[in-house]
Amino acid sequence: ELPVEVGDRVAAGTPLLQLKPDRTQAEANAAAASIALTQASRRSAEANILTLEADRDSAEAEVVLQEEEFRRTSLLVEEGAQSQQALDRVTRARSAAVSALNAAERRIEAARTQLEEIDASLAQAEANAAAVQTDLADFQVIAPIAGTVGDIPVKVGDYVESGDILTTLTQNQTLELRLAMPIERSLELREGLPVELSVPTLEEPLARGALSFISPRVDADSQVILTKAEFANPGNRLRDGQFVEARVIWEEQPGVLIPTSAIAYIAGQAFVYVAQPAPEAVEPGGAQQIAEQRPIELGEVRGNQYQVLEGLQPGESIVTSGVLNLSNGAPIIPEIEPVSLSPTQ
């Protein structure tokens, strides 16, 4: 049976597939019947013990009565009020009562032994039933987590074997990424380090997460440390099994990012042209700004942008095109609004 379809959202514990459990179901029914039969035998044994205990109580009362009769008769014989034959009769009756009591005790003991054997059989029957139920549960595939049902390559009536993939269940709300870290970074590793995910076709990171696990061991062959990072995925931008580029952020500091097209080089020194107000009035329609050549120190490149470590401040405007045609103090007539730098990390 296939109670779900591809793409269904299911909760944990939802049956996904049901295999045909004919033989195991018959075994389960037989195990249940064995338990019921053994329980009936146990109830009968308990009832028998109650009856035997009642008989024992009666035998005990008879022994008490015969003991009292023996005491009275013994006194009368000593006083000559009764014959020795009367005492002999009372003695025999007392012995018979004691024998009956002992027999009742033995019957109770035997019945209790039988009850213990029945209890052992019941425990064995329940264990067998539990084992069969466990086997029976193996014929039903249950969702271990909430998620989305993937492809179901089987259909009703197919024969399957152990190891066959029947379907998949994917939960994309929180994803885990395995990262192999070089052992040289071991002293810098700590849980909570930020990790960014990206793909080459996009400039902006796909997601940002943090290290959640650091292995205490080093892989003997590769000499790397296994770490894991978790990522929330509210917009489903990430997919299970997706290959991504990961950037571990070892430390953060304020800075700015500028387009690579805004950078010029002179003798290996990176420059940008900062838009500054013109020093004197110009005719209407003329340049209101001039280009100020400023050396900068670059950091890492991120896509089409460079990190600027020194030389620029947030809020300054720079020229982002045609920089090869500019010189220090050259007038600027922008075609569009100048780019205003904003803080980043």
CSV table of C-alpha atoms in Angstrom, one decimal:
chain,number,residue,atom,x,y,z
A,1,GLU,CA,0.0,0.0,0.0
A,2,LEU,CA,1.1,3.6,-0.7
A,3,PRO,CA,-0.9,5.9,1.6
A,4,VAL,CA,1.1,9.0,0.5
A,5,GLU,CA,2.1,10.6,-2.8
A,6,VAL,CA,5.2,12.4,-4.1
A,7,GLY,CA,5.4,15.9,-2.7
A,8,ASP,CA,3.2,15.3,0.3
A,9,ARG,CA,4.1,17.1,3.5
A,10,VAL,CA,3.9,14.6,6.4
A,11,ALA,CA,4.4,14.7,10.1
A,12,ALA,CA,6.7,12.4,12.1
A,13,GLY,CA,5.1,9.0,12.6
A,14,THR,CA,3.0,9.1,9.4
A,15,PRO,CA,2.9,5.7,7.6
A,16,LEU,CA,4.6,6.1,4.2
A,17,LEU,CA,4.5,2.5,2.8
A,18,GLN,CA,3.0,-0.8,3.8
A,19,LEU,CA,4.6,-4.1,2.7
A,20,LYS,CA,2.5,-7.3,2.6
A,21,PRO,CA,3.0,-9.1,5.9
A,22,ASP,CA,0.9,-12.2,5.3
A,23,ARG,CA,3.1,-14.8,7.1
A,24,THR,CA,4.2,-12.4,9.8
A,25,GLN,CA,0.6,-11.4,10.5
A,26,ALA,CA,-0.4,-15.0,10.8
A,27,GLU,CA,2.5,-15.5,13.3
A,28,ALA,CA,1.3,-12.4,15.2
A,29,ASN,CA,-2.2,-13.8,15.4
A,30,ALA,CA,-0.9,-17.2,16.6
A,31,ALA,CA,1.2,-15.4,19.2
A,32,ALA,CA,-1.8,-13.4,20.4
A,33,ALA,CA,-3.8,-16.6,20.6
A,34,SER,CA,-1.1,-18.3,22.6
A,35,ILE,CA,-1.1,-15.4,25.1
A,36,ALA,CA,-4.8,-15.6,25.4
A,37,LEU,CA,-4.7,-19.4,26.0
A,38,THR,CA,-1.9,-19.0,28.6
A,39,GLN,CA,-3.8,-16.2,30.4
A,40,ALA,CA,-6.9,-18.4,30.6
A,41,SER,CA,-4.8,-21.2,32.1
A,42,ARG,CA,-3.4,-18.8,34.6
A,43,ARG,CA,-6.8,-17.6,35.7
A,44,SER,CA,-7.8,-21.3,36.1
A,45,ALA,CA,-4.7,-22.0,38.1
A,46,GLU,CA,-5.4,-19.0,40.3
A,47,ALA,CA,-9.0,-20.1,40.9
A,48,ASN,CA,-7.7,-23.6,41.8
A,49,ILE,CA,-5.3,-22.2,44.3
A,50,LEU,CA,-8.2,-20.2,46.0
A,51,THR,CA,-10.2,-23.4,46.2
A,52,LEU,CA,-7.3,-25.3,47.7
A,53,GLU,CA,-6.6,-22.6,50.2
A,54,ALA,CA,-10.2,-22.8,51.3
A,55,ASP,CA,-9.8,-26.5,51.7
A,56,ARG,CA,-6.7,-25.9,53.7
A,57,ASP,CA,-8.5,-23.4,56.0
A,58,SER,CA,-11.2,-26.1,56.6
A,59,ALA,CA,-8.5,-28.7,57.3
A,60,GLU,CA,-6.8,-26.3,59.8
A,61,ALA,CA,-10.1,-25.8,61.6
A,62,GLU,CA,-10.6,-29.5,61.8
A,63,VAL,CA,-7.1,-30.0,63.3
A,64,VAL,CA,-7.9,-27.4,65.9
A,65,LEU,CA,-11.2,-29.1,66.7
A,66,GLN,CA,-9.5,-32.6,67.0
A,67,GLU,CA,-6.7,-31.2,69.2
A,68,GLU,CA,-9.3,-29.8,71.6
A,69,GLU,CA,-11.2,-33.1,71.5
A,70,PHE,CA,-8.0,-35.0,72.2
A,71,ARG,CA,-7.2,-32.8,75.2
A,72,ARG,CA,-10.7,-33.2,76.7
A,73,THR,CA,-10.7,-37.0,76.1
A,74,SER,CA,-7.2,-37.4,77.6
A,75,LEU,CA,-8.4,-35.6,80.8
A,76,LEU,CA,-11.5,-37.8,81.1
A,77,VAL,CA,-9.5,-41.0,80.6
A,78,GLU,CA,-7.0,-39.9,83.3
A,79,GLU,CA,-10.0,-39.4,85.7
A,80,GLY,CA,-11.5,-42.7,84.7
A,81,ALA,CA,-14.6,-41.1,83.1
A,82,GLN,CA,-13.9,-42.6,79.7
A,83,SER,CA,-12.2,-45.7,78.4
A,84,GLN,CA,-8.9,-46.0,76.6
A,85,GLN,CA,-10.8,-46.9,73.4
A,86,ALA,CA,-12.4,-43.5,73.3
A,87,LEU,CA,-8.9,-41.9,73.5
A,88,ASP,CA,-7.7,-44.2,70.7
A,89,ARG,CA,-10.6,-43.1,68.5
A,90,VAL,CA,-9.9,-39.4,69.2
A,91,THR,CA,-6.1,-39.9,68.5
A,92,ARG,CA,-6.9,-41.5,65.1
A,93,ALA,CA,-9.2,-38.6,64.3
A,94,ARG,CA,-6.6,-36.1,65.2
A,95,SER,CA,-3.9,-37.8,63.1
A,96,ALA,CA,-6.3,-37.9,60.1
A,97,ALA,CA,-7.0,-34.2,60.5
A,98,VAL,CA,-3.3,-33.4,60.5
A,99,SER,CA,-2.7,-35.7,57.5
A,100,ALA,CA,-5.6,-33.9,55.6
A,101,LEU,CA,-4.0,-30.5,56.5
A,102,ASN,CA,-0.6,-31.6,55.2
A,103,ALA,CA,-2.1,-33.0,52.0
A,104,ALA,CA,-3.9,-29.7,51.5
A,105,GLU,CA,-0.6,-27.8,51.9
A,106,ARG,CA,1.1,-30.0,49.4
A,107,ARG,CA,-1.7,-29.5,46.9
A,108,ILE,CA,-1.4,-25.7,47.3
A,109,GLU,CA,2.4,-25.9,46.8
A,110,ALA,CA,1.9,-28.0,43.7
A,111,ALA,CA,-0.7,-25.6,42.4
A,112,ARG,CA,1.6,-22.6,43.0
A,113,THR,CA,4.5,-24.4,41.2
A,114,GLN,CA,2.1,-24.9,38.3
A,115,LEU,CA,1.2,-21.2,38.4
A,116,GLU,CA,4.9,-20.3,38.2
A,117,GLU,CA,5.3,-22.5,35.2
A,118,ILE,CA,2.3,-20.9,33.6
A,119,ASP,CA,3.7,-17.4,34.3
A,120,ALA,CA,7.0,-18.5,32.7
A,121,SER,CA,5.0,-19.7,29.7
A,122,LEU,CA,3.1,-16.5,29.6
A,123,ALA,CA,6.3,-14.4,29.7
A,124,GLN,CA,7.7,-16.5,26.9
A,125,ALA,CA,4.5,-16.1,24.8
A,126,GLU,CA,4.5,-12.3,25.4
A,127,ALA,CA,8.2,-12.2,24.4
A,128,ASN,CA,7.4,-14.1,21.2
A,129,ALA,CA,4.5,-11.8,20.5
A,130,ALA,CA,6.7,-8.8,21.0
A,131,ALA,CA,9.3,-10.2,18.6
A,132,VAL,CA,6.6,-10.9,16.0
A,133,GLN,CA,5.2,-7.4,16.4
A,134,THR,CA,8.7,-6.0,15.9
A,135,ASP,CA,9.0,-8.0,12.7
A,136,LEU,CA,5.6,-6.9,11.7
A,137,ALA,CA,6.6,-3.2,12.3
A,138,ASP,CA,9.4,-3.8,9.8
A,139,PHE,CA,6.7,-4.2,7.1
A,140,GLN,CA,5.6,-0.6,7.6
A,141,VAL,CA,7.7,2.4,6.7
A,142,ILE,CA,7.1,5.2,9.2
A,143,ALA,CA,8.2,8.8,8.8
A,144,PRO,CA,10.9,9.4,11.4
A,145,ILE,CA,10.7,13.2,10.9
A,146,ALA,CA,8.4,15.7,9.4
A,147,GLY,CA,9.3,16.5,5.8
A,148,THR,CA,8.4,16.2,2.2
A,149,VAL,CA,8.0,12.9,0.5
A,150,GLY,CA,10.4,12.4,-2.5
A,151,ASP,CA,10.2,10.1,-5.5
A,152,ILE,CA,8.6,6.7,-4.9
A,153,PRO,CA,10.2,4.4,-7.4
A,154,VAL,CA,7.9,1.4,-6.5
A,155,LYS,CA,4.2,0.8,-7.1
A,156,VAL,CA,1.6,-1.5,-5.5
A,157,GLY,CA,2.3,-5.1,-6.4
A,158,ASP,CA,6.1,-4.7,-6.8
A,159,TYR,CA,8.4,-7.2,-5.1
A,160,VAL,CA,11.1,-5.5,-3.0
A,161,GLU,CA,14.2,-6.7,-1.2
A,162,SER,CA,16.3,-5.5,1.8
A,163,GLY,CA,18.3,-2.5,0.7
A,164,ASP,CA,15.9,-1.3,-1.9
A,165,ILE,CA,15.1,2.5,-1.8
A,166,LEU,CA,11.4,2.9,-1.5
A,167,THR,CA,11.2,6.7,-1.1
A,168,THR,CA,13.0,9.6,0.5
A,169,LEU,CA,11.9,12.1,3.1
A,170,THR,CA,13.5,15.5,3.1
A,171,GLN,CA,13.4,18.2,5.8
A,172,ASN,CA,14.8,21.5,4.4
A,173,GLN,CA,14.0,23.9,7.3
A,174,THR,CA,17.4,23.4,8.9
A,175,LEU,CA,20.3,22.0,6.9
A,176,GLU,CA,23.7,20.8,8.1
A,177,LEU,CA,26.9,21.2,6.2
A,178,ARG,CA,30.0,19.1,6.7
A,179,LEU,CA,33.3,21.0,6.5
A,180,ALA,CA,36.8,19.6,6.6
A,181,MET,CA,39.1,22.1,8.3
A,182,PRO,CA,42.9,22.0,8.0
A,183,ILE,CA,44.6,21.0,11.2
A,184,GLU,CA,46.6,24.2,11.1
A,185,ARG,CA,43.4,26.1,12.0
A,186,SER,CA,42.6,23.8,15.0
A,187,LEU,CA,43.4,26.5,17.6
A,188,GLU,CA,41.1,29.0,15.9
A,189,LEU,CA,38.1,26.6,15.7
A,190,ARG,CA,35.3,27.3,18.0
A,191,GLU,CA,31.6,26.7,18.0
A,192,GLY,CA,29.6,29.7,16.8
A,193,LEU,CA,32.1,30.8,14.1
A,194,PRO,CA,30.0,32.3,11.2
A,195,VAL,CA,29.9,30.5,7.9
A,196,GLU,CA,28.5,31.9,4.7
A,197,LEU,CA,27.3,29.8,1.8
A,198,SER,CA,27.4,31.0,-1.8
A,199,VAL,CA,27.3,29.8,-5.4
A,200,PRO,CA,29.5,31.2,-8.3
A,201,THR,CA,26.5,32.5,-10.1
A,202,LEU,CA,25.3,34.8,-7.3
A,203,GLU,CA,27.2,37.7,-5.7
A,204,GLU,CA,25.2,37.7,-2.5
A,205,PRO,CA,25.6,34.8,0.0
A,206,LEU,CA,22.8,32.2,-0.1
A,207,ALA,CA,22.7,31.8,3.7
A,208,ARG,CA,24.6,32.4,6.9
A,209,GLY,CA,25.0,30.0,9.7
A,210,ALA,CA,27.5,29.0,12.3
A,211,LEU,CA,29.7,26.0,13.4
A,212,SER,CA,27.7,23.7,15.6
A,213,PHE,CA,30.1,20.8,15.9
A,214,ILE,CA,33.9,20.3,16.0
A,215,SER,CA,35.2,16.8,16.0
A,216,PRO,CA,37.7,16.0,18.9
A,217,ARG,CA,39.6,13.7,16.5
A,218,VAL,CA,41.7,14.3,13.4
A,219,ASP,CA,41.3,12.1,10.3
A,220,ALA,CA,44.4,10.0,10.2
A,221,ASP,CA,44.7,9.9,6.4
A,222,SER,CA,43.8,13.5,5.4
A,223,GLN,CA,44.8,15.3,8.6
A,224,VAL,CA,41.7,17.4,8.6
A,225,ILE,CA,39.2,18.1,11.3
A,226,LEU,CA,35.5,17.4,10.6
A,227,THR,CA,33.2,20.3,11.6
A,228,LYS,CA,29.5,20.9,10.9
A,229,ALA,CA,27.6,24.1,10.5
A,230,GLU,CA,23.8,24.5,10.7
A,231,PHE,CA,21.8,26.8,8.4
A,232,ALA,CA,18.2,28.0,8.7
A,233,ASN,CA,16.5,27.8,5.4
A,234,PRO,CA,13.2,29.8,5.6
A,235,GLY,CA,13.2,30.7,1.9
A,236,ASN,CA,14.1,27.3,0.7
A,237,ARG,CA,17.1,28.7,-1.1
A,238,LEU,CA,19.1,25.7,-0.1
A,239,ARG,CA,18.4,22.1,-1.1
A,240,ASP,CA,19.4,18.8,0.5
A,241,GLY,CA,22.5,17.4,-1.3
A,242,GLN,CA,23.3,20.8,-2.9
A,243,PHE,CA,27.0,21.6,-3.5
A,244,VAL,CA,27.9,25.1,-2.3
A,245,GLU,CA,31.0,27.2,-1.6
A,246,ALA,CA,31.5,27.8,2.1
A,247,ARG,CA,33.4,30.7,3.7
A,248,VAL,CA,34.4,30.5,7.3
A,249,ILE,CA,34.6,34.0,8.8
A,250,TRP,CA,37.5,33.8,11.3
A,251,GLU,CA,37.1,37.4,12.4
A,252,GLU,CA,35.1,40.5,11.5
A,253,GLN,CA,35.9,44.1,11.3
A,254,PRO,CA,34.1,47.2,9.9
A,255,GLY,CA,35.0,48.1,6.3
A,256,VAL,CA,33.5,48.9,2.8
A,257,LEU,CA,33.1,47.0,-0.4
A,258,ILE,CA,33.6,48.7,-3.8
A,259,PRO,CA,33.1,47.5,-7.4
A,260,THR,CA,36.2,46.2,-9.1
A,261,SER,CA,35.5,48.6,-11.9
A,262,ALA,CA,36.2,51.5,-9.6
A,263,ILE,CA,39.8,50.5,-9.0
A,264,ALA,CA,42.8,51.8,-11.0
A,265,TYR,CA,46.5,50.8,-10.6
A,266,ILE,CA,49.6,52.9,-10.9
A,267,ALA,CA,52.9,51.1,-10.2
A,268,GLY,CA,51.1,48.4,-8.4
A,269,GLN,CA,49.3,50.8,-6.0
A,270,ALA,CA,45.5,50.6,-6.0
A,271,PHE,CA,43.6,53.9,-6.4
A,272,VAL,CA,40.1,55.1,-6.6
A,273,TYR,CA,38.7,58.4,-7.6
A,274,VAL,CA,36.6,60.1,-4.9
A,275,ALA,CA,34.0,62.6,-6.0
A,276,GLN,CA,34.7,66.0,-4.4
A,277,PRO,CA,32.9,69.4,-4.8
A,278,ALA,CA,34.5,71.6,-7.5
A,279,PRO,CA,36.7,74.3,-5.8
A,280,GLU,CA,35.1,77.2,-7.7
A,281,ALA,CA,31.8,77.9,-9.4
A,282,VAL,CA,31.3,76.7,-13.0
A,283,GLU,CA,28.9,77.6,-15.7
A,284,PRO,CA,25.5,76.1,-15.7
A,285,GLY,CA,25.6,72.6,-17.0
A,286,GLY,CA,29.3,72.3,-16.2
A,287,ALA,CA,31.0,69.9,-13.8
A,288,GLN,CA,30.0,70.4,-10.2
A,289,GLN,CA,32.5,67.8,-8.9
A,290,ILE,CA,36.1,66.8,-9.5
A,291,ALA,CA,37.9,63.5,-9.1
A,292,GLU,CA,40.3,63.2,-6.2
A,293,GLN,CA,42.8,60.3,-6.7
A,294,ARG,CA,43.2,58.4,-3.5
A,295,PRO,CA,45.4,55.4,-2.7
A,296,ILE,CA,43.6,52.5,-0.9
A,297,GLU,CA,44.5,49.2,0.7
A,298,LEU,CA,42.5,46.3,-0.6
A,299,GLY,CA,41.4,43.2,1.2
A,300,GLU,CA,39.7,40.1,-0.1
A,301,VAL,CA,37.6,40.0,-3.3
A,302,ARG,CA,34.0,38.9,-3.1
A,303,GLY,CA,32.6,38.3,-6.5
A,304,ASN,CA,32.8,41.6,-8.3
A,305,GLN,CA,33.6,43.6,-5.2
A,306,TYR,CA,36.8,44.3,-3.3
A,307,GLN,CA,37.1,44.9,0.4
A,308,VAL,CA,38.7,48.2,1.3
A,309,LEU,CA,40.8,48.1,4.4
A,310,GLU,CA,42.1,51.7,4.4
A,311,GLY,CA,41.6,54.9,2.4
A,312,LEU,CA,37.8,55.2,2.2
A,313,GLN,CA,35.1,56.0,4.7
A,314,PRO,CA,31.4,55.0,4.5
A,315,GLY,CA,29.3,57.7,2.9
A,316,GLU,CA,32.0,58.9,0.4
A,317,SER,CA,31.1,58.8,-3.3
A,318,ILE,CA,33.5,57.3,-5.8
A,319,VAL,CA,33.6,57.0,-9.6
A,320,THR,CA,32.8,53.5,-10.8
A,321,SER,CA,33.2,53.7,-14.6
A,322,GLY,CA,35.6,55.4,-17.0
A,323,VAL,CA,38.4,55.6,-14.4
A,324,LEU,CA,41.1,55.0,-17.0
A,325,ASN,CA,40.2,58.3,-18.5
A,326,LEU,CA,40.4,60.3,-15.3
A,327,SER,CA,43.3,62.0,-13.6
A,328,ASN,CA,43.6,63.8,-10.2
A,329,GLY,CA,41.5,67.0,-10.3
A,330,ALA,CA,39.6,66.1,-13.5
A,331,PRO,CA,36.0,67.3,-13.6
A,332,ILE,CA,33.2,64.8,-13.3
A,333,ILE,CA,29.9,65.0,-15.0
A,334,PRO,CA,28.1,61.9,-13.7
A,335,GLU,CA,25.6,60.2,-16.0
A,336,ILE,CA,23.9,58.7,-13.0
A,337,GLU,CA,24.0,59.3,-9.3
A,338,PRO,CA,27.4,58.6,-7.7
A,339,VAL,CA,27.7,55.4,-5.7
A,340,SER,CA,27.5,56.1,-2.0
A,341,LEU,CA,29.6,53.7,0.1
A,342,SER,CA,27.8,51.9,3.0
A,343,PRO,CA,29.3,50.0,5.9
A,344,THR,CA,29.7,46.3,5.6
A,345,GLN,CA,31.5,43.5,7.4
